[in-house]
PDB file of C-alpha atoms in Angstrom:
ATOM      1  CA  UNK A  27      -3.122   0.693  33.981  1.00 47.00           C
ATOM      2  CA  UNK A  28      -6.165   2.726  35.550  1.00 50.00           C
ATOM      3  CA  UNK A  29      -5.732   5.127  32.329  1.00 54.00           C
ATOM      4  CA  UNK A  30      -6.288   2.019  30.045  1.00 56.00           C
ATOM      5  CA  UNK A  31      -9.195   0.425  32.079  1.00 55.00           C
ATOM      6  CA  UNK A  32     -11.161   3.598  31.152  1.00 56.00           C
ATOM      7  CA  UNK A  33     -11.557   2.148  27.688  1.00 62.00           C
ATOM      8  CA  UNK A  34     -13.459  -0.756  29.198  1.00 63.00           C
ATOM      9  CA  UNK A  35     -17.275  -0.686  29.893  1.00 64.00           C
ATOM     10  CA  UNK A  36     -18.998  -3.316  32.074  1.00 59.00           C
ATOM     11  CA  UNK A  37     -22.227  -4.308  30.526  1.00 59.00           C
ATOM     12  CA  UNK A  38     -24.776  -5.283  32.890  1.00 51.00           C
ATOM     13  CA  UNK A  39     -26.803  -8.147  32.046  1.00 51.00           C
ATOM     14  CA  UNK A  40     -30.400  -8.024  33.472  1.00 52.00           C
ATOM     15  CA  UNK A  41     -30.658 -10.504  36.306  1.00 52.00           C
ATOM     16  CA  UNK A  42     -26.941 -12.134  35.215  1.00 57.00           C
ATOM     17  CA  UNK A  43     -24.539  -9.674  36.420  1.00 67.00           C
ATOM     18  CA  UNK A  44     -23.029 -10.738  39.655  1.00 81.00           C
ATOM     19  CA  UNK A  45     -19.717 -10.781  41.599  1.00 90.00           C
ATOM     20  CA  UNK A  46     -18.724 -13.922  39.779  1.00 92.00           C
ATOM     21  CA  UNK A  47     -19.809 -12.870  36.380  1.00 93.00           C
ATOM     22  CA  UNK A  48     -19.689 -10.207  33.865  1.00 90.00           C
ATOM     23  CA  UNK A  49     -19.382  -8.881  30.382  1.00 89.00           C
ATOM     24  CA  UNK A  50     -16.890  -6.313  29.374  1.00 90.00           C
ATOM     25  CA  UNK A  51     -16.901  -4.451  26.491  1.00 89.00           C
ATOM     26  CA  UNK A  52     -13.368  -2.960  25.178  1.00 90.00           C
ATOM     27  CA  UNK A  53     -13.635   0.107  22.889  1.00 87.00           C
ATOM     28  CA  UNK A  54     -11.417   0.193  20.059  1.00 89.00           C
ATOM     29  CA  UNK A  55     -10.208  -3.319  20.341  1.00 91.00           C
ATOM     30  CA  UNK A  56     -10.896  -6.663  18.396  1.00 90.00           C
ATOM     31  CA  UNK A  57      -9.671 -10.239  18.283  1.00 94.00           C
ATOM     32  CA  UNK A  58      -6.280  -9.779  18.789  1.00 94.00           C
ATOM     33  CA  UNK A  59      -6.733  -8.465  22.703  1.00 94.00           C
ATOM     34  CA  UNK A  60      -9.865 -10.785  23.155  1.00 95.00           C
ATOM     35  CA  UNK A  61      -7.848 -14.003  21.964  1.00 97.00           C
ATOM     36  CA  UNK A  62      -4.926 -12.986  24.162  1.00 97.00           C
ATOM     37  CA  UNK A  63      -7.164 -12.126  27.499  1.00 97.00           C
ATOM     38  CA  UNK A  64      -8.908 -15.339  27.173  1.00 98.00           C
ATOM     39  CA  UNK A  65      -5.597 -17.455  26.783  1.00 98.00           C
ATOM     40  CA  UNK A  66      -4.124 -15.679  29.958  1.00 98.00           C
ATOM     41  CA  UNK A  67      -7.570 -15.594  32.061  1.00 98.00           C
ATOM     42  CA  UNK A  68      -8.402 -19.134  31.287  1.00 98.00           C
ATOM     43  CA  UNK A  69      -5.697 -20.447  33.068  1.00 98.00           C
ATOM     44  CA  UNK A  70      -6.657 -19.071  36.378  1.00 98.00           C
ATOM     45  CA  UNK A  71      -7.986 -21.836  38.692  1.00 98.00           C
ATOM     46  CA  UNK A  72     -10.802 -19.799  39.910  1.00 97.00           C
ATOM     47  CA  UNK A  73     -12.364 -19.062  36.206  1.00 98.00           C
ATOM     48  CA  UNK A  74     -14.864 -21.554  34.979  1.00 98.00           C
ATOM     49  CA  UNK A  75     -15.787 -19.764  31.622  1.00 97.00           C
ATOM     50  CA  UNK A  76     -13.938 -17.121  29.802  1.00 98.00           C
ATOM     51  CA  UNK A  77     -14.653 -16.233  26.018  1.00 97.00           C
ATOM     52  CA  UNK A  78     -14.588 -13.025  23.681  1.00 97.00           C
ATOM     53  CA  UNK A  79     -16.947 -12.090  20.830  1.00 94.00           C
ATOM     54  CA  UNK A  80     -17.031  -9.255  18.284  1.00 93.00           C
ATOM     55  CA  UNK A  81     -20.502  -8.394  17.733  1.00 90.00           C
ATOM     56  CA  UNK A  82     -19.870  -7.208  14.442  1.00 91.00           C
ATOM     57  CA  UNK A  83     -16.717  -6.976  11.975  1.00 88.00           C
ATOM     58  CA  UNK A  84     -17.514  -3.209  11.306  1.00 90.00           C
ATOM     59  CA  UNK A  85     -17.839  -2.452  14.849  1.00 87.00           C
ATOM     60  CA  UNK A  86     -14.231  -1.942  16.869  1.00 89.00           C
ATOM     61  CA  UNK A  87     -15.155  -3.513  19.937  1.00 89.00           C
ATOM     62  CA  UNK A  88     -14.802  -6.867  21.816  1.00 92.00           C
ATOM     63  CA  UNK A  89     -16.833  -8.297  24.264  1.00 92.00           C
ATOM     64  CA  UNK A  90     -15.144 -10.181  26.783  1.00 94.00           C
ATOM     65  CA  UNK A  91     -17.260 -12.780  29.274  1.00 94.00           C
ATOM     66  CA  UNK A  92     -15.973 -14.212  32.523  1.00 95.00           C
ATOM     67  CA  UNK A  93     -17.285 -16.420  35.121  1.00 95.00           C
ATOM     68  CA  UNK A  94     -15.298 -17.403  38.171  1.00 96.00           C
ATOM     69  CA  UNK A  95     -16.018 -19.821  41.199  1.00 96.00           C
ATOM     70  CA  UNK A  96     -15.748 -17.274  43.711  1.00 94.00           C
ATOM     71  CA  UNK A  97     -13.281 -14.582  43.034  1.00 96.00           C
ATOM     72  CA  UNK A  98     -14.560 -11.180  42.189  1.00 94.00           C
ATOM     73  CA  UNK A  99     -14.513 -10.856  38.309  1.00 93.00           C
ATOM     74  CA  UNK A 100     -13.300  -7.536  38.277  1.00 90.00           C
ATOM     75  CA  UNK A 101     -10.316  -8.420  40.153  1.00 94.00           C
ATOM     76  CA  UNK A 102      -9.834 -11.398  37.628  1.00 96.00           C
ATOM     77  CA  UNK A 103     -10.152  -8.719  34.777  1.00 94.00           C
ATOM     78  CA  UNK A 104      -7.330  -6.666  36.252  1.00 93.00           C
ATOM     79  CA  UNK A 105      -5.167  -9.318  37.119  1.00 97.00           C
ATOM     80  CA  UNK A 106      -5.438 -10.540  33.416  1.00 97.00           C
ATOM     81  CA  UNK A 107      -4.659  -7.369  31.905  1.00 95.00           C
ATOM     82  CA  UNK A 108      -1.593  -7.035  34.276  1.00 96.00           C
ATOM     83  CA  UNK A 109      -0.190 -10.520  33.404  1.00 97.00           C
ATOM     84  CA  UNK A 110      -0.804  -9.850  29.994  1.00 97.00           C
ATOM     85  CA  UNK A 111       0.968  -6.479  30.197  1.00 95.00           C
ATOM     86  CA  UNK A 112       3.968  -8.656  31.969  1.00 97.00           C
ATOM     87  CA  UNK A 113       3.996 -10.952  29.234  1.00 96.00           C
ATOM     88  CA  UNK A 114       4.149  -8.293  26.467  1.00 95.00           C
ATOM     89  CA  UNK A 115       6.957  -6.662  28.277  1.00 96.00           C
ATOM     90  CA  UNK A 116       9.003  -9.664  28.689  1.00 96.00           C
ATOM     91  CA  UNK A 117       8.464 -10.545  24.686  1.00 96.00           C
ATOM     92  CA  UNK A 118       9.643  -7.119  24.048  1.00 96.00           C
ATOM     93  CA  UNK A 119      12.921  -7.338  26.150  1.00 97.00           C
ATOM     94  CA  UNK A 120      13.776 -10.825  24.798  1.00 97.00           C
ATOM     95  CA  UNK A 121      13.408  -9.502  21.251  1.00 96.00           C
ATOM     96  CA  UNK A 122      15.275  -6.410  21.868  1.00 95.00           C
ATOM     97  CA  UNK A 123      18.247  -8.388  23.645  1.00 96.00           C
ATOM     98  CA  UNK A 124      18.486 -10.983  20.611  1.00 96.00           C
ATOM     99  CA  UNK A 125      18.198  -8.249  18.194  1.00 93.00           C
ATOM    100  CA  UNK A 126      21.119  -6.154  19.743  1.00 92.00           C
ATOM    101  CA  UNK A 127      23.188  -9.760  20.045  1.00 92.00           C
ATOM    102  CA  UNK A 128      22.405 -10.276  16.480  1.00 92.00           C
ATOM    103  CA  UNK A 129      23.797  -6.811  15.600  1.00 90.00           C
ATOM    104  CA  UNK A 130      26.886  -7.098  17.637  1.00 90.00           C
ATOM    105  CA  UNK A 131      27.849 -10.231  15.714  1.00 89.00           C
ATOM    106  CA  UNK A 132      26.935  -8.931  12.293  1.00 88.00           C
ATOM    107  CA  UNK A 133      29.804  -6.027  13.390  1.00 73.00           C
ATOM    108  CA  UNK A 134      32.559  -8.379  13.627  1.00 62.00           C
ATOM    109  CA  UNK A 135      34.877  -7.930  10.564  1.00 65.00           C
ATOM    110  CA  UNK A 136      35.086 -10.518   8.101  1.00 60.00           C
ATOM    111  CA  UNK A 137      38.521 -12.123   8.508  1.00 61.00           C
ATOM    112  CA  UNK A 138      38.414 -14.338   5.430  1.00 58.00           C
TER     113      UNK A 138
END
């Protein structure tokens, strides 16, 4: 997880950067990660606002804005990344199990 966070650069906003508000820039990412993180993080009770932007289509980066009611914004981001990773792992496991089940059902010889 920490290795992946090295691609995140917290951007200070003059006069606006606080423990409960932050803008994070993800290098080499786009709307796919931005939408997924917003979807996960927006569900947290302590989050007031969460959104993302891609400044320009030619740039491979996404800006993620988070504002909380009191929880540390960096902790919220880390939790969001961890929860998203768990969701992806679960999806992959479920798909693999269903695929193996399907393959096994196709190996049954045709008796008709």
